[in-house]
Every structure is written in C-alpha cells, then in structure tokens.
PDB file of C-alpha atoms in Angstrom:
ATOM      1  CA  LEU E   1      -7.540  -0.912 -19.255  1.00 86.00           C
ATOM      2  CA  CYS E   2      -4.913  -1.344 -16.519  1.00 95.00           C
ATOM      3  CA  LYS E   3      -1.145  -1.494 -16.934  1.00 96.00           C
ATOM      4  CA  VAL E   4       0.399  -3.760 -14.296  1.00 97.00           C
ATOM      5  CA  TYR E   5       3.962  -3.363 -13.035  1.00 97.00           C
ATOM      6  CA  ASN E   6       4.698  -6.455 -10.944  1.00 97.00           C
ATOM      7  CA  PHE E   7       8.112  -6.017  -9.338  1.00 97.00           C
ATOM      8  CA  THR E   8       7.576  -8.412  -6.420  1.00 97.00           C
ATOM      9  CA  LYS E   9      10.300 -10.884  -7.440  1.00 95.00           C
ATOM     10  CA  TYR E  10      12.965  -8.523  -6.134  1.00 95.00           C
ATOM     11  CA  LEU E  11      13.354  -5.479  -3.873  1.00 98.00           C
ATOM     12  CA  SER E  12      12.802  -2.026  -5.366  1.00 98.00           C
ATOM     13  CA  GLU E  13      14.123   1.137  -3.723  1.00 98.00           C
ATOM     14  CA  TYR E  14      11.312   3.233  -2.280  1.00 98.00           C
ATOM     15  CA  GLU E  15      12.412   6.485  -3.894  1.00 97.00           C
ATOM     16  CA  SER E  16      12.513   5.041  -7.423  1.00 98.00           C
ATOM     17  CA  ILE E  17       8.973   3.629  -7.093  1.00 98.00           C
ATOM     18  CA  TRP E  18       7.798   6.940  -5.622  1.00 97.00           C
ATOM     19  CA  ARG E  19       9.162   8.709  -8.725  1.00 98.00           C
ATOM     20  CA  LEU E  20       7.468   6.140 -10.980  1.00 98.00           C
ATOM     21  CA  GLN E  21       4.116   6.748  -9.287  1.00 98.00           C
ATOM     22  CA  LYS E  22       4.380  10.499  -9.806  1.00 97.00           C
ATOM     23  CA  HIS E  23       5.448  10.001 -13.426  1.00 98.00           C
ATOM     24  CA  LEU E  24       2.459   7.751 -14.136  1.00 98.00           C
ATOM     25  CA  GLN E  25       0.103  10.134 -12.349  1.00 98.00           C
ATOM     26  CA  ASN E  26       1.373  13.082 -14.403  1.00 97.00           C
ATOM     27  CA  GLU E  27       1.258  11.057 -17.626  1.00 97.00           C
ATOM     28  CA  CYS E  28      -2.371  10.164 -16.916  1.00 97.00           C
ATOM     29  CA  TRP E  29      -3.218  13.823 -16.220  1.00 97.00           C
ATOM     30  CA  GLU E  30      -1.529  15.097 -19.397  1.00 97.00           C
ATOM     31  CA  THR E  31      -3.475  12.551 -21.462  1.00 96.00           C
ATOM     32  CA  LYS E  32      -6.691  13.448 -19.662  1.00 95.00           C
ATOM     33  CA  LYS E  33      -6.093  17.186 -20.149  1.00 95.00           C
ATOM     34  CA  ALA E  34      -5.558  16.631 -23.882  1.00 96.00           C
ATOM     35  CA  GLY E  35      -8.893  14.806 -24.084  1.00 94.00           C
ATOM     36  CA  GLY E  36      -7.390  11.408 -24.760  1.00 92.00           C
ATOM     37  CA  PRO E  37      -8.423   8.090 -23.179  1.00 92.00           C
ATOM     38  CA  THR E  38      -6.772   7.455 -19.814  1.00 93.00           C
ATOM     39  CA  TRP E  39      -5.798   4.149 -18.262  1.00 93.00           C
ATOM     40  CA  ASP E  40      -5.130   2.804 -14.791  1.00 97.00           C
ATOM     41  CA  SER E  41      -1.713   1.686 -13.586  1.00 98.00           C
ATOM     42  CA  LEU E  42      -1.036  -0.742 -10.752  1.00 98.00           C
ATOM     43  CA  ILE E  43       2.410  -1.232  -9.231  1.00 98.00           C
ATOM     44  CA  LEU E  44       3.071  -4.249  -6.998  1.00 98.00           C
ATOM     45  CA  VAL E  45       6.377  -4.182  -5.199  1.00 98.00           C
ATOM     46  CA  GLN E  46       8.561  -5.168  -2.256  1.00 98.00           C
ATOM     47  CA  HIS E  47      10.854  -2.537  -0.750  1.00 98.00           C
ATOM     48  CA  PRO E  48      14.065  -2.793   1.259  1.00 98.00           C
ATOM     49  CA  HIS E  49      13.563  -1.657   4.876  1.00 97.00           C
ATOM     50  CA  VAL E  50      12.094   1.868   4.863  1.00 98.00           C
ATOM     51  CA  PHE E  51       9.792   4.051   6.956  1.00 97.00           C
ATOM     52  CA  THR E  52       7.398   6.630   5.563  1.00 96.00           C
ATOM     53  CA  LEU E  53       5.490   9.500   7.154  1.00 95.00           C
ATOM     54  CA  GLY E  54       2.218  10.953   5.908  1.00 93.00           C
ATOM     55  CA  ARG E  55       2.198  14.656   5.053  1.00 93.00           C
ATOM     56  CA  GLY E  56       0.884  15.646   8.501  1.00 92.00           C
ATOM     57  CA  ALA E  57       2.372  12.810  10.560  1.00 93.00           C
ATOM     58  CA  THR E  58       4.127  13.515  13.837  1.00 93.00           C
ATOM     59  CA  LEU E  59       7.718  12.467  14.485  1.00 93.00           C
ATOM     60  CA  ASP E  60       6.652  11.436  18.009  1.00 93.00           C
ATOM     61  CA  ASN E  61       5.699   8.018  16.594  1.00 93.00           C
ATOM     62  CA  VAL E  62       9.177   7.416  15.142  1.00 94.00           C
ATOM     63  CA  LEU E  63      11.264   5.454  17.672  1.00 94.00           C
ATOM     64  CA  LEU E  64      14.452   5.018  15.637  1.00 94.00           C
ATOM     65  CA  SER E  65      17.672   5.006  17.662  1.00 93.00           C
ATOM     66  CA  GLU E  66      21.181   6.141  16.720  1.00 89.00           C
ATOM     67  CA  HIS E  67      21.826   2.556  15.614  1.00 92.00           C
ATOM     68  CA  ASP E  68      19.102   2.916  12.959  1.00 93.00           C
ATOM     69  CA  ASN E  69      20.752   5.720  10.982  1.00 91.00           C
ATOM     70  CA  HIS E  70      21.067   3.403   7.972  1.00 94.00           C
ATOM     71  CA  LEU E  71      17.285   3.054   7.713  1.00 95.00           C
ATOM     72  CA  PRO E  72      15.704   5.614   5.354  1.00 96.00           C
ATOM     73  CA  LEU E  73      12.754   7.757   6.399  1.00 96.00           C
ATOM     74  CA  PHE E  74      10.629   9.671   3.872  1.00 96.00           C
ATOM     75  CA  ARG E  75       7.826  12.177   4.312  1.00 96.00           C
ATOM     76  CA  VAL E  76       5.377  11.766   1.425  1.00 96.00           C
ATOM     77  CA  GLU E  77       2.082  13.156   0.118  1.00 95.00           C
ATOM     78  CA  ARG E  78      -0.233  10.488   1.497  1.00 93.00           C
ATOM     79  CA  GLY E  79      -2.386  10.805   4.594  1.00 88.00           C
ATOM     80  CA  GLY E  80      -1.790   8.882   7.805  1.00 88.00           C
ATOM     81  CA  GLU E  81       0.983   8.436  10.353  1.00 91.00           C
ATOM     82  CA  VAL E  82       4.300   6.568  10.161  1.00 93.00           C
ATOM     83  CA  THR E  83       4.436   3.086   8.674  1.00 94.00           C
ATOM     84  CA  TYR E  84       7.027   0.477   7.732  1.00 96.00           C
ATOM     85  CA  HIS E  85       7.772  -1.259   4.435  1.00 97.00           C
ATOM     86  CA  GLY E  86      10.264  -4.065   3.907  1.00 98.00           C
ATOM     87  CA  PRO E  87      10.998  -7.515   2.478  1.00 98.00           C
ATOM     88  CA  GLY E  88       8.112  -9.957   2.779  1.00 97.00           C
ATOM     89  CA  GLN E  89       5.538  -7.175   2.504  1.00 98.00           C
ATOM     90  CA  ILE E  90       3.750  -6.348  -0.750  1.00 98.00           C
ATOM     91  CA  ILE E  91       2.688  -2.800  -1.485  1.00 98.00           C
ATOM     92  CA  ALA E  92       0.095  -2.065  -4.160  1.00 98.00           C
ATOM     93  CA  TYR E  93       0.251   1.418  -5.643  1.00 98.00           C
ATOM     94  CA  PRO E  94      -2.840   2.037  -7.796  1.00 98.00           C
ATOM     95  CA  ILE E  95      -2.564   5.100 -10.017  1.00 98.00           C
ATOM     96  CA  PHE E  96      -6.240   5.181 -10.951  1.00 98.00           C
ATOM     97  CA  ASP E  97      -8.267   7.870 -12.697  1.00 97.00           C
ATOM     98  CA  LEU E  98     -11.322   7.982 -10.453  1.00 97.00           C
ATOM     99  CA  ASP E  99     -13.254   9.748 -13.208  1.00 95.00           C
ATOM    100  CA  MET E 100     -13.234   6.305 -14.845  1.00 94.00           C
ATOM    101  CA  HIS E 101     -14.474   4.655 -11.639  1.00 96.00           C
ATOM    102  CA  LYS E 102     -16.154   6.858  -9.018  1.00 96.00           C
ATOM    103  CA  ARG E 103     -15.230  10.319  -7.728  1.00 96.00           C
ATOM    104  CA  ASP E 104     -15.196   9.240  -4.115  1.00 97.00           C
ATOM    105  CA  LEU E 105     -12.018   8.680  -2.074  1.00 96.00           C
ATOM    106  CA  HIS E 106     -13.968   6.943   0.701  1.00 95.00           C
ATOM    107  CA  TRP E 107     -15.336   4.451  -1.836  1.00 97.00           C
ATOM    108  CA  PHE E 108     -11.832   4.000  -3.239  1.00 97.00           C
ATOM    109  CA  SER E 109     -10.380   3.347   0.219  1.00 96.00           C
ATOM    110  CA  ARG E 110     -13.083   0.801   1.027  1.00 96.00           C
ATOM    111  CA  SER E 111     -12.555  -0.902  -2.329  1.00 97.00           C
ATOM    112  CA  LEU E 112      -8.823  -1.220  -1.638  1.00 98.00           C
ATOM    113  CA  GLU E 113      -9.630  -2.821   1.706  1.00 97.00           C
ATOM    114  CA  GLN E 114     -11.953  -5.236  -0.072  1.00 98.00           C
ATOM    115  CA  THR E 115      -9.164  -6.383  -2.434  1.00 98.00           C
ATOM    116  CA  VAL E 116      -7.161  -7.356   0.653  1.00 98.00           C
ATOM    117  CA  ILE E 117     -10.113  -9.066   2.353  1.00 98.00           C
ATOM    118  CA  GLU E 118     -10.808 -11.136  -0.777  1.00 98.00           C
ATOM    119  CA  THR E 119      -7.135 -12.093  -1.095  1.00 98.00           C
ATOM    120  CA  LEU E 120      -6.890 -13.185   2.537  1.00 97.00           C
ATOM    121  CA  LYS E 121      -9.850 -15.545   2.044  1.00 96.00           C
ATOM    122  CA  LYS E 122      -7.692 -17.557  -0.347  1.00 95.00           C
ATOM    123  CA  TYR E 123      -5.377 -18.286   2.591  1.00 95.00           C
ATOM    124  CA  GLY E 124      -8.133 -19.162   5.033  1.00 94.00           C
ATOM    125  CA  ILE E 125      -7.938 -15.797   6.826  1.00 96.00           C
ATOM    126  CA  GLN E 126     -10.950 -13.618   7.615  1.00 97.00           C
ATOM    127  CA  GLY E 127      -9.937  -9.972   7.362  1.00 97.00           C
ATOM    128  CA  GLU E 128     -12.100  -7.209   8.781  1.00 96.00           C
ATOM    129  CA  ARG E 129     -12.345  -3.447   8.795  1.00 95.00           C
ATOM    130  CA  SER E 130     -11.936  -1.538  12.052  1.00 87.00           C
ATOM    131  CA  ASP E 131     -13.233   1.729  13.444  1.00 80.00           C
ATOM    132  CA  LEU E 132      -9.689   2.444  14.719  1.00 74.00           C
ATOM    133  CA  ASN E 133      -8.447   3.497  11.280  1.00 83.00           C
ATOM    134  CA  ALA E 134      -8.260   2.463   7.624  1.00 88.00           C
ATOM    135  CA  GLY E 135      -6.791  -0.897   6.674  1.00 94.00           C
ATOM    136  CA  VAL E 136      -7.570  -4.560   7.234  1.00 97.00           C
ATOM    137  CA  TRP E 137      -7.428  -6.246  10.614  1.00 95.00           C
ATOM    138  CA  ILE E 138      -7.383  -9.702  12.162  1.00 95.00           C
ATOM    139  CA  GLY E 139      -8.911  -9.062  15.562  1.00 92.00           C
ATOM    140  CA  ASN E 140      -6.889  -6.208  17.038  1.00 90.00           C
ATOM    141  CA  LYS E 141      -3.871  -6.849  14.797  1.00 92.00           C
ATOM    142  CA  LYS E 142      -3.393  -4.998  11.534  1.00 94.00           C
ATOM    143  CA  ILE E 143      -2.303  -6.988   8.497  1.00 96.00           C
ATOM    144  CA  SER E 144      -2.790  -4.269   5.892  1.00 97.00           C
ATOM    145  CA  ALA E 145      -2.138  -0.531   6.184  1.00 95.00           C
ATOM    146  CA  GLN E 146      -3.327   2.150   3.810  1.00 94.00           C
ATOM    147  CA  GLY E 147      -2.358   5.686   2.863  1.00 93.00           C
ATOM    148  CA  ILE E 148      -3.660   7.364  -0.277  1.00 95.00           C
ATOM    149  CA  THR E 149      -4.098  10.764  -1.855  1.00 96.00           C
ATOM    150  CA  ALA E 150      -5.271  12.094  -5.202  1.00 97.00           C
ATOM    151  CA  SER E 151      -4.658  15.037  -7.492  1.00 96.00           C
ATOM    152  CA  ARG E 152      -7.283  15.932 -10.090  1.00 96.00           C
ATOM    153  CA  TRP E 153      -8.946  12.628  -9.096  1.00 97.00           C
ATOM    154  CA  ILE E 154      -5.888  10.589 -10.090  1.00 98.00           C
ATOM    155  CA  THR E 155      -4.707   8.535  -7.108  1.00 98.00           C
ATOM    156  CA  ILE E 156      -1.208   7.926  -5.787  1.00 97.00           C
ATOM    157  CA  HIS E 157       0.324   5.870  -2.943  1.00 97.00           C
ATOM    158  CA  GLY E 158      -1.652   2.851  -1.761  1.00 96.00           C
ATOM    159  CA  VAL E 159      -1.958  -0.171   0.476  1.00 97.00           C
ATOM    160  CA  SER E 160       0.433  -2.712   2.033  1.00 97.00           C
ATOM    161  CA  LEU E 161      -0.077  -6.379   2.893  1.00 98.00           C
ATOM    162  CA  ASN E 162       2.170  -8.259   5.312  1.00 97.00           C
ATOM    163  CA  VAL E 163       3.018 -11.660   3.838  1.00 97.00           C
ATOM    164  CA  SER E 164       6.183 -12.904   5.554  1.00 96.00           C
ATOM    165  CA  THR E 165       7.360  -9.628   7.052  1.00 95.00           C
ATOM    166  CA  ASP E 166       9.985  -9.336   9.817  1.00 95.00           C
ATOM    167  CA  MET E 167       7.666  -7.856  12.421  1.00 94.00           C
ATOM    168  CA  SER E 168      10.517  -6.653  14.662  1.00 94.00           C
ATOM    169  CA  TYR E 169      10.862  -3.531  12.521  1.00 95.00           C
ATOM    170  CA  TYR E 170       7.445  -2.364  13.681  1.00 94.00           C
ATOM    171  CA  LYS E 171       8.955  -1.940  17.159  1.00 92.00           C
ATOM    172  CA  LYS E 172      10.907   1.005  15.788  1.00 94.00           C
ATOM    173  CA  ILE E 173       7.689   3.016  15.290  1.00 92.00           C
ATOM    174  CA  VAL E 174       4.179   3.417  16.646  1.00 89.00           C
ATOM    175  CA  PRO E 175       2.474   1.940  13.554  1.00 85.00           C
ATOM    176  CA  CYS E 176      -0.225   4.259  12.177  1.00 79.00           C
ATOM    177  CA  GLY E 177      -0.071   6.105  15.506  1.00 80.00           C
ATOM    178  CA  LEU E 178      -1.701   3.213  17.399  1.00 77.00           C
ATOM    179  CA  ASN E 179      -0.019   2.230  20.666  1.00 75.00           C
ATOM    180  CA  SER E 180       0.767  -1.489  21.122  1.00 71.00           C
ATOM    181  CA  SER E 181      -1.630  -1.601  24.079  1.00 63.00           C
ATOM    182  CA  ILE E 182      -4.430  -0.845  21.592  1.00 66.00           C
ATOM    183  CA  ALA E 183      -3.358  -2.669  18.460  1.00 78.00           C
ATOM    184  CA  GLY E 184      -0.658  -4.901  17.022  1.00 89.00           C
ATOM    185  CA  VAL E 185       0.472  -6.176  13.622  1.00 93.00           C
ATOM    186  CA  CYS E 186       0.478  -9.599  11.956  1.00 95.00           C
ATOM    187  CA  SER E 187       1.218 -11.326   8.650  1.00 96.00           C
ATOM    188  CA  ILE E 188      -0.259 -13.995   6.396  1.00 97.00           C
ATOM    189  CA  SER E 189       2.563 -16.444   7.148  1.00 95.00           C
ATOM    190  CA  SER E 190       1.891 -16.229  10.881  1.00 92.00           C
ATOM    191  CA  LEU E 191      -1.790 -17.072  10.401  1.00 94.00           C
ATOM    192  CA  SER E 192      -2.165 -19.297   7.330  1.00 87.00           C
ATOM    193  CA  GLN E 193      -1.757 -23.055   7.074  1.00 81.00           C
ATOM    194  CA  SER E 194      -0.992 -22.721   3.355  1.00 79.00           C
ATOM    195  CA  SER E 195       2.433 -23.888   2.168  1.00 76.00           C
ATOM    196  CA  ASN E 196       2.419 -21.394  -0.728  1.00 78.00           C
ATOM    197  CA  VAL E 197       2.760 -18.150   1.204  1.00 91.00           C
ATOM    198  CA  THR E 198       5.332 -16.222  -0.824  1.00 94.00           C
ATOM    199  CA  PRO E 199       5.167 -12.580  -1.897  1.00 95.00           C
ATOM    200  CA  GLU E 200       5.038 -13.621  -5.557  1.00 96.00           C
ATOM    201  CA  ALA E 201       2.134 -16.044  -5.027  1.00 95.00           C
ATOM    202  CA  VAL E 202       0.178 -13.580  -2.891  1.00 97.00           C
ATOM    203  CA  ALA E 203       0.808 -10.822  -5.455  1.00 97.00           C
ATOM    204  CA  ASN E 204      -0.814 -12.922  -8.178  1.00 96.00           C
ATOM    205  CA  ASP E 205      -3.844 -13.587  -5.975  1.00 97.00           C
ATOM    206  CA  TRP E 206      -4.042  -9.892  -5.093  1.00 98.00           C
ATOM    207  CA  LEU E 207      -3.990  -8.974  -8.779  1.00 97.00           C
ATOM    208  CA  SER E 208      -6.978 -11.235  -9.296  1.00 97.00           C
ATOM    209  CA  SER E 209      -8.816  -9.468  -6.462  1.00 98.00           C
ATOM    210  CA  PHE E 210      -8.019  -6.045  -7.912  1.00 97.00           C
ATOM    211  CA  SER E 211      -9.348  -7.169 -11.282  1.00 97.00           C
ATOM    212  CA  SER E 212     -12.585  -8.378  -9.731  1.00 96.00           C
ATOM    213  CA  ILE E 213     -13.225  -5.435  -7.366  1.00 97.00           C
ATOM    214  CA  PHE E 214     -12.327  -2.671  -9.830  1.00 97.00           C
ATOM    215  CA  ASN E 215     -13.495  -4.471 -12.986  1.00 93.00           C
ATOM    216  CA  LEU E 216     -10.044  -4.169 -14.586  1.00 90.00           C
ATOM    217  CA  SER E 217      -8.811  -5.733 -17.797  1.00 79.00           C
TER     218      SER E 217
END
C-alpha cells in the first residue's frame, strides 16, 4: 500500500515538505515498532526557488552573491552536494519501508533512477545512468538528481526531475559538485517534441513508473 501526496499543481515551501517527510518517516517507524503493518508514502511536489546541501556538502560549490540573499539555503540529512529546486521541477520524496521491499540502499537508488528512465521514454527521451554520480543523464547533461538517506531502513529525501525548469538558477551553484566543463543540466521541455510537457502531466506519468518499478498499489 502506498499513500500518494501529489502537490504538483502549486508550489510548496521546502521546509514544510521537509517536516512532512520526517513526520511520515516517524509515523512509519512508530507503527513498525508496535508490530503493526507499515505503508509507503510518496510525495510529489514543486518548490519555490531553493538550494539544499547534503549533510557533508562543501559550501565551496555555492556561488550565491549578495543579490541572492532572498534565496533560501538548507543543509539537510541526505547525501550529496548542493542542488537546486524550483518551479518547473518535480521532486519525488519516497518515504518507503525497505523492510517491505529490499534492505539495500544501492538497489533503492537504482530503482529510483529507473522510474525516471521509464518516465522519460514516454516523452521520447533516452535517459542513462552515469559513472560520474547518481541520477539520470542525457549525454553529459543531468536531467535528474538524487539524494537519499534512511533511518531504521525507512527512507527520506529523494529524486528531482527537470520538466520546464529555469536553468539559469543552476549557475548559482556547482550542481552536485560537478564543474560545468565536465557536466551540464537539461530539462524535458528542452528535449521533447511533446506538446504536453507540464509538471502535472509528467507527475502522473512518474507515478505510473513508480507503481510499476516498486510494485505499488
């Protein structure tokens, strides 16, 4: 069983969704600890402009100027370097009990990548994995970034997918710690010939991919 929270029709503040993730993770753990049946939760959302740092990320990759003081920056529990979230980008936050799937974070990460790859196929785009780091790539351009962690095998944080993102905001950071001479970023709208490239439409297709890859109901 999976509870879906699809908030992609509007923008949700990062901090409120972060609190929701931790609440759902704790709720799942308390149920699990009591011996009751647990369930998965999946949040799909768009955020206003925001930057996040992984727990061990360096500030050297943050290029914000004094004119960017209005842009929030959060350090969170996930792994990885700095990344950007904003309008036109969907983020999927799966709060999954891996005891109900597979106790393997590498498998979980690869499965998340596969949900993106399957979704991109619906828009005529061939996504690939890269040895550079986790996520989904189109050549040397990243279309989907990932940062996850787990406590007691219950996951938190997740994976982003650029749909119609304003890519100029990526110039304010070194995305995932990868210099622009090595890698860039891209979006579905910049690559697809489809006329139905909206966050809401892509979110529905992504939900279908999650259901298939993780055998959700």
